């Protein structure tokens, strides 16, 4: 009787030790290509990507659904360096510019292979997919006009060589955000050690709707840690 009682206590304890979901953070890289040009009158603005998009996300998941299914929500914040050229009436200058994006990902995934170490750890391979939404900021003539509060193209060229005012930037970014949405597929590895979880996810995002046609479909990679709840 004593032995049975101890076994029940151990099983109950393990149900709390091994969580049903969790919250975590990840670092991420997305491989997005920009090569764009915009002209208004004699004012030309062009920019190209200068490396991968980098950022971080916050995510929450529940992985105790039937059939080894899990659901996950992720909030991502990212930026990317750009090389920008501004030209007007034969004069031009180059400067550093940036693209920024915030995204929401909703994913359902399924484990298809488990490797377990009794009581201590578990490694699971999974595949999944879902839908996503994005708000992006990329350089544009309208954005420059908003930041410097100048409509006249000639005065805008002269102003664009100056540093941006930080307070004006925040207002302008909100007014010039570009909406997009799509679906994604992913392949991942999840490692569990008691209350800690580690994730590696390779993901491909297909952009279906984009207000400005500035965001193409892209691959990405995330590495994260989570605490089980």
PDB file of C-alpha atoms in Angstrom:
ATOM      1  CA  UNK A   1       0.000   0.000   0.000  1.00  0.00           C
ATOM      2  CA  UNK A   2       2.825   2.345   0.871  1.00  0.00           C
ATOM      3  CA  UNK A   3       4.550   1.552  -2.414  1.00  0.00           C
ATOM      4  CA  UNK A   4       1.385   2.284  -4.439  1.00  0.00           C
ATOM      5  CA  UNK A   5       0.927   5.574  -2.625  1.00  0.00           C
ATOM      6  CA  UNK A   6       4.480   6.616  -3.414  1.00  0.00           C
ATOM      7  CA  UNK A   7       3.982   5.761  -7.069  1.00  0.00           C
ATOM      8  CA  UNK A   8       0.865   7.903  -7.244  1.00  0.00           C
ATOM      9  CA  UNK A   9       2.717  10.824  -5.640  1.00  0.00           C
ATOM     10  CA  UNK A  10       5.543  10.467  -8.153  1.00  0.00           C
ATOM     11  CA  UNK A  11       3.163  10.380 -11.121  1.00  0.00           C
ATOM     12  CA  UNK A  12       1.291  13.428  -9.819  1.00  0.00           C
ATOM     13  CA  UNK A  13       4.561  15.290  -9.313  1.00  0.00           C
ATOM     14  CA  UNK A  14       5.708  14.507 -12.840  1.00  0.00           C
ATOM     15  CA  UNK A  15       2.479  15.925 -14.248  1.00  0.00           C
ATOM     16  CA  UNK A  16       3.481  19.274 -12.740  1.00  0.00           C
ATOM     17  CA  UNK A  17       7.177  18.951 -13.594  1.00  0.00           C
ATOM     18  CA  UNK A  18       6.480  18.393 -17.291  1.00  0.00           C
ATOM     19  CA  UNK A  19       4.397  21.386 -18.382  1.00  0.00           C
ATOM     20  CA  UNK A  20       1.569  21.540 -20.901  1.00  0.00           C
ATOM     21  CA  UNK A  21       2.780  24.736 -22.604  1.00  0.00           C
ATOM     22  CA  UNK A  22       5.001  27.728 -22.010  1.00  0.00           C
ATOM     23  CA  UNK A  23       6.202  31.230 -22.840  1.00  0.00           C
ATOM     24  CA  UNK A  24       9.511  32.183 -24.385  1.00  0.00           C
ATOM     25  CA  UNK A  25      11.667  34.508 -26.463  1.00  0.00           C
ATOM     26  CA  UNK A  26      13.624  33.903 -29.669  1.00  0.00           C
ATOM     27  CA  UNK A  27      16.240  35.577 -31.790  1.00  0.00           C
ATOM     28  CA  UNK A  28      15.554  35.437 -35.507  1.00  0.00           C
ATOM     29  CA  UNK A  29      16.974  36.014 -38.971  1.00  0.00           C
ATOM     30  CA  UNK A  30      14.838  36.488 -42.069  1.00  0.00           C
ATOM     31  CA  UNK A  31      16.290  36.660 -45.567  1.00  0.00           C
ATOM     32  CA  UNK A  32      14.355  39.439 -47.311  1.00  0.00           C
ATOM     33  CA  UNK A  33      15.462  41.124 -50.547  1.00  0.00           C
ATOM     34  CA  UNK A  34      14.777  44.803 -51.220  1.00  0.00           C
ATOM     35  CA  UNK A  35      15.646  46.521 -54.519  1.00  0.00           C
ATOM     36  CA  UNK A  36      13.237  49.388 -55.060  1.00  0.00           C
ATOM     37  CA  UNK A  37      13.093  52.744 -56.815  1.00  0.00           C
ATOM     38  CA  UNK A  38      10.547  55.555 -56.526  1.00  0.00           C
ATOM     39  CA  UNK A  39      10.365  58.867 -58.413  1.00  0.00           C
ATOM     40  CA  UNK A  40       8.276  62.016 -57.979  1.00  0.00           C
ATOM     41  CA  UNK A  41       8.984  64.803 -60.479  1.00  0.00           C
ATOM     42  CA  UNK A  42      12.829  64.947 -60.498  1.00  0.00           C
ATOM     43  CA  UNK A  43      13.235  63.435 -57.030  1.00  0.00           C
ATOM     44  CA  UNK A  44      14.479  59.826 -57.059  1.00  0.00           C
ATOM     45  CA  UNK A  45      14.710  57.505 -54.071  1.00  0.00           C
ATOM     46  CA  UNK A  46      16.186  54.011 -54.330  1.00  0.00           C
ATOM     47  CA  UNK A  47      17.280  51.468 -51.756  1.00  0.00           C
ATOM     48  CA  UNK A  48      18.680  47.948 -51.521  1.00  0.00           C
ATOM     49  CA  UNK A  49      18.979  45.473 -48.678  1.00  0.00           C
ATOM     50  CA  UNK A  50      22.278  45.292 -46.796  1.00  0.00           C
ATOM     51  CA  UNK A  51      22.189  41.971 -44.960  1.00  0.00           C
ATOM     52  CA  UNK A  52      19.585  39.809 -43.266  1.00  0.00           C
ATOM     53  CA  UNK A  53      16.609  41.100 -41.323  1.00  0.00           C
ATOM     54  CA  UNK A  54      17.244  40.537 -37.616  1.00  0.00           C
ATOM     55  CA  UNK A  55      15.040  40.785 -34.567  1.00  0.00           C
ATOM     56  CA  UNK A  56      13.373  38.985 -31.704  1.00  0.00           C
ATOM     57  CA  UNK A  57       9.991  37.594 -30.784  1.00  0.00           C
ATOM     58  CA  UNK A  58       7.839  36.731 -27.807  1.00  0.00           C
ATOM     59  CA  UNK A  59       5.823  33.524 -28.087  1.00  0.00           C
ATOM     60  CA  UNK A  60       3.350  31.462 -26.103  1.00  0.00           C
ATOM     61  CA  UNK A  61       2.339  27.889 -26.886  1.00  0.00           C
ATOM     62  CA  UNK A  62       0.185  24.990 -25.726  1.00  0.00           C
ATOM     63  CA  UNK A  63       1.428  21.537 -26.713  1.00  0.00           C
ATOM     64  CA  UNK A  64      -0.880  19.128 -24.875  1.00  0.00           C
ATOM     65  CA  UNK A  65      -3.493  18.778 -27.623  1.00  0.00           C
ATOM     66  CA  UNK A  66      -4.575  15.350 -28.926  1.00  0.00           C
ATOM     67  CA  UNK A  67      -2.645  13.674 -31.750  1.00  0.00           C
ATOM     68  CA  UNK A  68       0.637  15.398 -30.705  1.00  0.00           C
ATOM     69  CA  UNK A  69      -0.632  18.779 -31.908  1.00  0.00           C
ATOM     70  CA  UNK A  70       0.393  22.176 -30.523  1.00  0.00           C
ATOM     71  CA  UNK A  71      -0.728  25.760 -31.101  1.00  0.00           C
ATOM     72  CA  UNK A  72       1.515  28.814 -30.893  1.00  0.00           C
ATOM     73  CA  UNK A  73       1.256  32.603 -31.108  1.00  0.00           C
ATOM     74  CA  UNK A  74       4.355  34.721 -31.800  1.00  0.00           C
ATOM     75  CA  UNK A  75       4.872  38.512 -31.824  1.00  0.00           C
ATOM     76  CA  UNK A  76       7.939  39.539 -33.854  1.00  0.00           C
ATOM     77  CA  UNK A  77       9.847  42.856 -34.034  1.00  0.00           C
ATOM     78  CA  UNK A  78      12.529  43.178 -36.735  1.00  0.00           C
ATOM     79  CA  UNK A  79      14.707  45.651 -38.626  1.00  0.00           C
ATOM     80  CA  UNK A  80      17.037  45.548 -41.630  1.00  0.00           C
ATOM     81  CA  UNK A  81      19.869  47.801 -42.830  1.00  0.00           C
ATOM     82  CA  UNK A  82      19.400  49.338 -46.278  1.00  0.00           C
ATOM     83  CA  UNK A  83      21.653  51.231 -48.678  1.00  0.00           C
ATOM     84  CA  UNK A  84      19.751  54.291 -49.898  1.00  0.00           C
ATOM     85  CA  UNK A  85      20.386  56.818 -52.699  1.00  0.00           C
ATOM     86  CA  UNK A  86      18.515  60.104 -53.071  1.00  0.00           C
ATOM     87  CA  UNK A  87      18.903  62.108 -56.311  1.00  0.00           C
ATOM     88  CA  UNK A  88      17.467  65.426 -57.511  1.00  0.00           C
ATOM     89  CA  UNK A  89      18.264  67.339 -60.734  1.00  0.00           C
ATOM     90  CA  UNK A  90      21.623  65.664 -61.281  1.00  0.00           C
ATOM     91  CA  UNK A  91      22.758  65.792 -57.643  1.00  0.00           C
ATOM     92  CA  UNK A  92      22.691  62.777 -55.369  1.00  0.00           C
ATOM     93  CA  UNK A  93      23.903  61.422 -52.063  1.00  0.00           C
ATOM     94  CA  UNK A  94      24.012  58.028 -50.365  1.00  0.00           C
ATOM     95  CA  UNK A  95      23.038  57.280 -46.791  1.00  0.00           C
ATOM     96  CA  UNK A  96      22.117  54.472 -44.442  1.00  0.00           C
ATOM     97  CA  UNK A  97      18.425  53.688 -44.163  1.00  0.00           C
ATOM     98  CA  UNK A  98      16.364  51.054 -42.397  1.00  0.00           C
ATOM     99  CA  UNK A  99      13.297  48.898 -42.874  1.00  0.00           C
ATOM    100  CA  UNK A 100      11.281  47.852 -39.839  1.00  0.00           C
ATOM    101  CA  UNK A 101       8.501  45.361 -39.351  1.00  0.00           C
ATOM    102  CA  UNK A 102       6.266  43.931 -36.668  1.00  0.00           C
ATOM    103  CA  UNK A 103       4.500  40.648 -37.312  1.00  0.00           C
ATOM    104  CA  UNK A 104       2.020  38.271 -35.726  1.00  0.00           C
ATOM    105  CA  UNK A 105       2.284  34.532 -36.421  1.00  0.00           C
ATOM    106  CA  UNK A 106      -0.382  31.950 -35.546  1.00  0.00           C
ATOM    107  CA  UNK A 107       0.837  28.364 -35.967  1.00  0.00           C
ATOM    108  CA  UNK A 108      -0.424  24.844 -35.447  1.00  0.00           C
ATOM    109  CA  UNK A 109       2.239  22.135 -35.464  1.00  0.00           C
ATOM    110  CA  UNK A 110       2.453  18.372 -35.072  1.00  0.00           C
ATOM    111  CA  UNK A 111       5.221  16.186 -33.695  1.00  0.00           C
ATOM    112  CA  UNK A 112       6.184  13.405 -36.087  1.00  0.00           C
ATOM    113  CA  UNK A 113       9.192  11.966 -34.245  1.00  0.00           C
ATOM    114  CA  UNK A 114      10.082  11.819 -30.526  1.00  0.00           C
ATOM    115  CA  UNK A 115      13.333  10.857 -28.845  1.00  0.00           C
ATOM    116  CA  UNK A 116      12.921  10.500 -25.087  1.00  0.00           C
ATOM    117  CA  UNK A 117      15.252  10.055 -22.140  1.00  0.00           C
ATOM    118  CA  UNK A 118      13.017   8.698 -19.351  1.00  0.00           C
ATOM    119  CA  UNK A 119      12.057  11.370 -16.782  1.00  0.00           C
ATOM    120  CA  UNK A 120      14.860  13.720 -17.851  1.00  0.00           C
ATOM    121  CA  UNK A 121      14.371  14.974 -21.405  1.00  0.00           C
ATOM    122  CA  UNK A 122      12.539  14.753 -24.704  1.00  0.00           C
ATOM    123  CA  UNK A 123      13.423  15.878 -28.223  1.00  0.00           C
ATOM    124  CA  UNK A 124      10.634  16.214 -30.783  1.00  0.00           C
ATOM    125  CA  UNK A 125      10.710  16.942 -34.516  1.00  0.00           C
ATOM    126  CA  UNK A 126       7.650  18.759 -35.819  1.00  0.00           C
ATOM    127  CA  UNK A 127       6.068  20.307 -38.885  1.00  0.00           C
ATOM    128  CA  UNK A 128       3.465  23.044 -38.935  1.00  0.00           C
ATOM    129  CA  UNK A 129       1.848  25.973 -40.634  1.00  0.00           C
ATOM    130  CA  UNK A 130      -0.528  28.851 -40.124  1.00  0.00           C
ATOM    131  CA  UNK A 131      -1.239  32.459 -41.029  1.00  0.00           C
ATOM    132  CA  UNK A 132       0.561  35.728 -40.365  1.00  0.00           C
ATOM    133  CA  UNK A 133       0.047  39.506 -40.514  1.00  0.00           C
ATOM    134  CA  UNK A 134       2.641  42.282 -40.884  1.00  0.00           C
ATOM    135  CA  UNK A 135       3.073  46.037 -40.542  1.00  0.00           C
ATOM    136  CA  UNK A 136       6.197  47.235 -42.358  1.00  0.00           C
ATOM    137  CA  UNK A 137       8.058  50.504 -42.760  1.00  0.00           C
ATOM    138  CA  UNK A 138      10.360  51.016 -45.769  1.00  0.00           C
ATOM    139  CA  UNK A 139      11.878  54.248 -47.134  1.00  0.00           C
ATOM    140  CA  UNK A 140       9.546  56.238 -49.368  1.00  0.00           C
ATOM    141  CA  UNK A 141       9.152  59.800 -50.573  1.00  0.00           C
ATOM    142  CA  UNK A 142       5.890  60.090 -48.647  1.00  0.00           C
ATOM    143  CA  UNK A 143       7.700  58.952 -45.491  1.00  0.00           C
ATOM    144  CA  UNK A 144      10.411  61.626 -45.974  1.00  0.00           C
ATOM    145  CA  UNK A 145       7.771  64.299 -46.551  1.00  0.00           C
ATOM    146  CA  UNK A 146       6.035  63.238 -43.368  1.00  0.00           C
ATOM    147  CA  UNK A 147       9.219  63.109 -41.280  1.00  0.00           C
ATOM    148  CA  UNK A 148      10.467  66.545 -42.379  1.00  0.00           C
ATOM    149  CA  UNK A 149       6.967  68.030 -42.757  1.00  0.00           C
ATOM    150  CA  UNK A 150       7.912  69.321 -46.235  1.00  0.00           C
ATOM    151  CA  UNK A 151       5.884  68.883 -49.405  1.00  0.00           C
ATOM    152  CA  UNK A 152       8.095  70.811 -51.846  1.00  0.00           C
ATOM    153  CA  UNK A 153      10.443  68.374 -53.597  1.00  0.00           C
ATOM    154  CA  UNK A 154      13.451  70.743 -53.857  1.00  0.00           C
ATOM    155  CA  UNK A 155      13.321  71.639 -50.161  1.00  0.00           C
ATOM    156  CA  UNK A 156      12.830  67.964 -49.343  1.00  0.00           C
ATOM    157  CA  UNK A 157      16.124  67.065 -51.042  1.00  0.00           C
ATOM    158  CA  UNK A 158      18.021  69.620 -48.956  1.00  0.00           C
ATOM    159  CA  UNK A 159      16.304  68.513 -45.759  1.00  0.00           C
ATOM    160  CA  UNK A 160      16.916  64.818 -46.416  1.00  0.00           C
ATOM    161  CA  UNK A 161      20.672  65.316 -45.909  1.00  0.00           C
ATOM    162  CA  UNK A 162      20.031  66.283 -42.290  1.00  0.00           C
ATOM    163  CA  UNK A 163      19.490  63.984 -39.318  1.00  0.00           C
ATOM    164  CA  UNK A 164      15.932  62.957 -38.537  1.00  0.00           C
ATOM    165  CA  UNK A 165      14.192  64.258 -35.454  1.00  0.00           C
ATOM    166  CA  UNK A 166      13.355  61.247 -33.279  1.00  0.00           C
ATOM    167  CA  UNK A 167       9.886  62.428 -32.225  1.00  0.00           C
ATOM    168  CA  UNK A 168       8.897  63.156 -35.826  1.00  0.00           C
ATOM    169  CA  UNK A 169      10.027  59.689 -36.879  1.00  0.00           C
ATOM    170  CA  UNK A 170       7.716  57.875 -34.469  1.00  0.00           C
ATOM    171  CA  UNK A 171       4.675  59.801 -35.725  1.00  0.00           C
ATOM    172  CA  UNK A 172       5.658  59.340 -39.371  1.00  0.00           C
ATOM    173  CA  UNK A 173       6.200  55.611 -39.006  1.00  0.00           C
ATOM    174  CA  UNK A 174       2.730  55.125 -37.576  1.00  0.00           C
ATOM    175  CA  UNK A 175       1.200  57.068 -40.473  1.00  0.00           C
ATOM    176  CA  UNK A 176       3.157  55.217 -43.177  1.00  0.00           C
ATOM    177  CA  UNK A 177       2.921  51.582 -42.047  1.00  0.00           C
ATOM    178  CA  UNK A 178       2.275  49.074 -44.846  1.00  0.00           C
ATOM    179  CA  UNK A 179      -0.049  46.154 -44.125  1.00  0.00           C
ATOM    180  CA  UNK A 180       0.542  42.646 -45.462  1.00  0.00           C
ATOM    181  CA  UNK A 181      -0.588  39.118 -44.657  1.00  0.00           C
ATOM    182  CA  UNK A 182       0.153  35.571 -45.686  1.00  0.00           C
ATOM    183  CA  UNK A 183       0.605  31.939 -44.685  1.00  0.00           C
ATOM    184  CA  UNK A 184       3.686  30.023 -43.548  1.00  0.00           C
ATOM    185  CA  UNK A 185       5.132  26.530 -43.303  1.00  0.00           C
ATOM    186  CA  UNK A 186       7.765  25.478 -40.794  1.00  0.00           C
ATOM    187  CA  UNK A 187       9.953  22.593 -39.679  1.00  0.00           C
ATOM    188  CA  UNK A 188      11.180  22.596 -36.092  1.00  0.00           C
ATOM    189  CA  UNK A 189      13.013  20.864 -33.281  1.00  0.00           C
ATOM    190  CA  UNK A 190      11.859  21.161 -29.655  1.00  0.00           C
ATOM    191  CA  UNK A 191      13.997  19.943 -26.757  1.00  0.00           C
ATOM    192  CA  UNK A 192      12.457  19.633 -23.271  1.00  0.00           C
ATOM    193  CA  UNK A 193      14.438  19.332 -20.058  1.00  0.00           C
ATOM    194  CA  UNK A 194      12.029  19.515 -17.095  1.00  0.00           C
ATOM    195  CA  UNK A 195      10.593  23.075 -17.177  1.00  0.00           C
ATOM    196  CA  UNK A 196      12.980  24.390 -19.864  1.00  0.00           C
ATOM    197  CA  UNK A 197      12.371  24.164 -23.605  1.00  0.00           C
ATOM    198  CA  UNK A 198      14.632  25.009 -26.529  1.00  0.00           C
ATOM    199  CA  UNK A 199      13.330  25.590 -30.057  1.00  0.00           C
ATOM    200  CA  UNK A 200      14.899  25.748 -33.511  1.00  0.00           C
ATOM    201  CA  UNK A 201      12.476  26.557 -36.326  1.00  0.00           C
ATOM    202  CA  UNK A 202      13.076  26.920 -40.062  1.00  0.00           C
ATOM    203  CA  UNK A 203      10.150  28.797 -41.573  1.00  0.00           C
ATOM    204  CA  UNK A 204       9.033  30.004 -44.995  1.00  0.00           C
ATOM    205  CA  UNK A 205       6.535  32.864 -45.153  1.00  0.00           C
ATOM    206  CA  UNK A 206       4.367  33.267 -48.247  1.00  0.00           C
ATOM    207  CA  UNK A 207       3.093  36.847 -48.613  1.00  0.00           C
ATOM    208  CA  UNK A 208      -0.357  36.773 -50.220  1.00  0.00           C
ATOM    209  CA  UNK A 209      -1.720  40.300 -49.646  1.00  0.00           C
ATOM    210  CA  UNK A 210       0.539  43.376 -49.607  1.00  0.00           C
ATOM    211  CA  UNK A 211      -0.711  46.968 -49.807  1.00  0.00           C
ATOM    212  CA  UNK A 212       2.447  48.223 -51.560  1.00  0.00           C
ATOM    213  CA  UNK A 213       4.009  45.139 -53.233  1.00  0.00           C
ATOM    214  CA  UNK A 214       7.198  45.891 -51.261  1.00  0.00           C
ATOM    215  CA  UNK A 215       7.340  42.642 -49.280  1.00  0.00           C
ATOM    216  CA  UNK A 216       8.109  39.346 -51.043  1.00  0.00           C
ATOM    217  CA  UNK A 217       7.874  35.823 -49.652  1.00  0.00           C
ATOM    218  CA  UNK A 218      10.928  34.906 -47.578  1.00  0.00           C
ATOM    219  CA  UNK A 219      12.656  32.168 -45.522  1.00  0.00           C
ATOM    220  CA  UNK A 220      13.705  32.600 -41.894  1.00  0.00           C
ATOM    221  CA  UNK A 221      15.298  30.899 -38.911  1.00  0.00           C
ATOM    222  CA  UNK A 222      14.491  31.288 -35.197  1.00  0.00           C
ATOM    223  CA  UNK A 223      16.323  30.055 -32.073  1.00  0.00           C
ATOM    224  CA  UNK A 224      14.461  30.350 -28.786  1.00  0.00           C
ATOM    225  CA  UNK A 225      14.148  29.380 -25.151  1.00  0.00           C
ATOM    226  CA  UNK A 226      10.902  28.911 -23.234  1.00  0.00           C
ATOM    227  CA  UNK A 227       9.771  28.243 -19.690  1.00  0.00           C
ATOM    228  CA  UNK A 228       7.047  25.669 -19.242  1.00  0.00           C
ATOM    229  CA  UNK A 229       3.793  26.566 -17.510  1.00  0.00           C
TER     230      UNK A 229
END
